[in-house]
C-alpha positions as a Python dict, from the first residue, in 0.01 Angstrom:
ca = {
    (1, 'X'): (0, 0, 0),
    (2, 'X'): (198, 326, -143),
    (3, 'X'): (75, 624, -147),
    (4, 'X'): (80, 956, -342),
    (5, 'X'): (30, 1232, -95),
    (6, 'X'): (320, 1484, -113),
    (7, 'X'): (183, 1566, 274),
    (8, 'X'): (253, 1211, 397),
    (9, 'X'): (581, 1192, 208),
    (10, 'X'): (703, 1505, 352),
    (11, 'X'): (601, 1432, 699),
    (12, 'X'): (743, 1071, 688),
    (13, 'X'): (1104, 1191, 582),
    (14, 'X'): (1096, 1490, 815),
    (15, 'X'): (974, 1309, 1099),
    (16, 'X'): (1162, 952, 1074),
    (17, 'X'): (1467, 1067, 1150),
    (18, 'X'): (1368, 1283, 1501),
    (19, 'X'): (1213, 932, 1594),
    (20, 'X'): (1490, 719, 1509),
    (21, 'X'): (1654, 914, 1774),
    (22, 'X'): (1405, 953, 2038),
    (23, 'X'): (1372, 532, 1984),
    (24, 'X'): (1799, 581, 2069),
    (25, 'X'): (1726, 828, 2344),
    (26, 'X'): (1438, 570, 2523),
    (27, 'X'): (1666, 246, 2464),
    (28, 'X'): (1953, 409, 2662),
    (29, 'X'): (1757, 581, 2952),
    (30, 'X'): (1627, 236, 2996),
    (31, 'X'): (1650, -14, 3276),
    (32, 'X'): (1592, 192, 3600),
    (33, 'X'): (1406, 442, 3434),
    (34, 'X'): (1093, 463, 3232),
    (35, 'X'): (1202, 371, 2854),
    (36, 'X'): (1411, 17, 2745),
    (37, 'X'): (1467, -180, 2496),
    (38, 'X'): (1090, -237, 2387),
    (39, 'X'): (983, 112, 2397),
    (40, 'X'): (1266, 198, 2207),
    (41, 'X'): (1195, -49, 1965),
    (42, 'X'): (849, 20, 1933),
    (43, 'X'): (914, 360, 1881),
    (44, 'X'): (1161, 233, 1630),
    (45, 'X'): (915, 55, 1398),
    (46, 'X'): (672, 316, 1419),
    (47, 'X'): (904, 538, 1247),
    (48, 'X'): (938, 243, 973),
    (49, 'X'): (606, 163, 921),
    (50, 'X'): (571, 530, 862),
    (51, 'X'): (794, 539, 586),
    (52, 'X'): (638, 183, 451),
    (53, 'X'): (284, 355, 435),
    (54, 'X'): (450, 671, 257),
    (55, 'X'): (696, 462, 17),
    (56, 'X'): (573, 113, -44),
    (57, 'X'): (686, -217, 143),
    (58, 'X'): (978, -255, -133),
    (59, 'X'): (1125, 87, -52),
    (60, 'X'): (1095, -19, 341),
    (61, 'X'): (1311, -290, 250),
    (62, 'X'): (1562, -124, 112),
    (63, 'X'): (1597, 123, 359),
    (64, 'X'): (1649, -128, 617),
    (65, 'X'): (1960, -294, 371),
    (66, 'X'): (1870, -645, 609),
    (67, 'X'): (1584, -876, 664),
    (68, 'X'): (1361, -797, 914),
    (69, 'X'): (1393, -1175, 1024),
    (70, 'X'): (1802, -1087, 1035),
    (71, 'X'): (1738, -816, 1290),
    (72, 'X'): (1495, -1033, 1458),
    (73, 'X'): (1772, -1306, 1494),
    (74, 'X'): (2049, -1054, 1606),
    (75, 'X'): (1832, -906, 1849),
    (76, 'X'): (1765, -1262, 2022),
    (77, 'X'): (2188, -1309, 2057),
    (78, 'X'): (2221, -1030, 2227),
    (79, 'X'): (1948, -1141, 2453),
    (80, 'X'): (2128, -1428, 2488),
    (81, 'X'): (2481, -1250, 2482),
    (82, 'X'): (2376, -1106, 2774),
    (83, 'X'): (2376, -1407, 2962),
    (84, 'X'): (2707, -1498, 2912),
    (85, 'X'): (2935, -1281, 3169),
    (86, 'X'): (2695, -1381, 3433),
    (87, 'X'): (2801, -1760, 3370),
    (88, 'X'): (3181, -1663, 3318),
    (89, 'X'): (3138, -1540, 3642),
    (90, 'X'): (2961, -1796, 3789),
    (91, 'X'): (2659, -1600, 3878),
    (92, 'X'): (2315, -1696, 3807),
    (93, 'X'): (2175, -1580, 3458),
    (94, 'X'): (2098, -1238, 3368),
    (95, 'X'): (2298, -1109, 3675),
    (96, 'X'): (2361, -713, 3595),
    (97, 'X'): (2732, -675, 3566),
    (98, 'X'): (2861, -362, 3535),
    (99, 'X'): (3229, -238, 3406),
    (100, 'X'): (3386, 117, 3368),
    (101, 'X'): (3578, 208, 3068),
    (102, 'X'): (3783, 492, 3106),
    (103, 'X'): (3742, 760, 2860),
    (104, 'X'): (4022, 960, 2665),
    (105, 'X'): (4115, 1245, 2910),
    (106, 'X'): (3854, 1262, 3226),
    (107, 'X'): (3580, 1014, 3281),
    (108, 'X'): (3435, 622, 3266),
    (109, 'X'): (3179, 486, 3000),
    (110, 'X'): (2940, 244, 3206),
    (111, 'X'): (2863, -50, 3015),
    (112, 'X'): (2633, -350, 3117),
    (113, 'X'): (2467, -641, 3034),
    (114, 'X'): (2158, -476, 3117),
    (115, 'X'): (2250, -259, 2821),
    (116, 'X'): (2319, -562, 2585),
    (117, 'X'): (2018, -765, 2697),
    (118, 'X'): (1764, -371, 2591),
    (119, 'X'): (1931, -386, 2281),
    (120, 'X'): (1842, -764, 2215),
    (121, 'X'): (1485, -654, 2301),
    (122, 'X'): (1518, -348, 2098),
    (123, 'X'): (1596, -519, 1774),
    (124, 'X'): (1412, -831, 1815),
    (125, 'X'): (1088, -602, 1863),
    (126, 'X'): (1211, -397, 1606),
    (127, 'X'): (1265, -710, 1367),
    (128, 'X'): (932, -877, 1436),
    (129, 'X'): (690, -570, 1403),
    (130, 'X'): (914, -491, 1057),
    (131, 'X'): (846, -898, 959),
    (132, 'X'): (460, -844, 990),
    (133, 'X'): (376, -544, 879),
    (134, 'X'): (594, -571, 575),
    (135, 'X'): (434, -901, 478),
    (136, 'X'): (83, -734, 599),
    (137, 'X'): (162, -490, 307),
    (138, 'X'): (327, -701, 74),
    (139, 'X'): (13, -962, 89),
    (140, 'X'): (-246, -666, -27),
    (141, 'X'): (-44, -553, -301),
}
């Protein structure tokens, strides 16, 4: 289902961008806060489905350069990525570890497998809205 209002294609490459962002900006606020991995994700394929009503399932495709079943797949290792420091460790699974990388000149970047296991969820809801409603749209036409 394509469609040929200038309004709609306008709107959908002005405003796909700005969420692509905000999807960013919920998926790293995430665990103790309000936003996460399947906010962000949702907020994520909104912004595709937007551009799949203004441009056609095909151009969707492209845009994404993988299979929506890919990013499904890639979202569930993470997921299960994340459960492998915990057993390194030998902690139960999904244990939040933590770790501090220093940053050129002043500073630490926190990284944790909370963070890996949101961005599992992010793409795999990402990746499974993107599956159906591309093959919603690609049934009708």
């Amino acid at each position: 289902m394509k469609t040929n209002t200038l309004i709609l294609h306008t709107a959908a490459l002005a405003i796909m961008p700005l969420q692509l962002m905000f999807s960013v900006f919920l998926l790293l606020r995430g665990h103790d806060e309000p936003g996460g991995g399947f906010i962000g994700g949702l907020v994520a394929a909104s912004a595709f489905v937007l551009y799949a009503f203004a441009f056609g399932a095909e151009s969707t495709r492209k845009l994404l350069r993988v299979s929506p079943r890919d990013i499904l797949a890639a979202g569930l290792l993470f997921g299960l990525a994340s459960t492998i420091p915990a057993f390194w460790t030998g902690q139960a699974m999904l244990t939040a570890l933590w770790w501090e990388v220093p940053l050129p000149g002043e500073g630490y970047l926190k990284l944790s497998t909370v963070l890996i296991f949101d961005i599992g969820v992010y793409l795999a809801v990402l990746g499974t809205l993107m599956t159906f409603v591309i093959s919603l749209m690609e049934s009708d036409e």
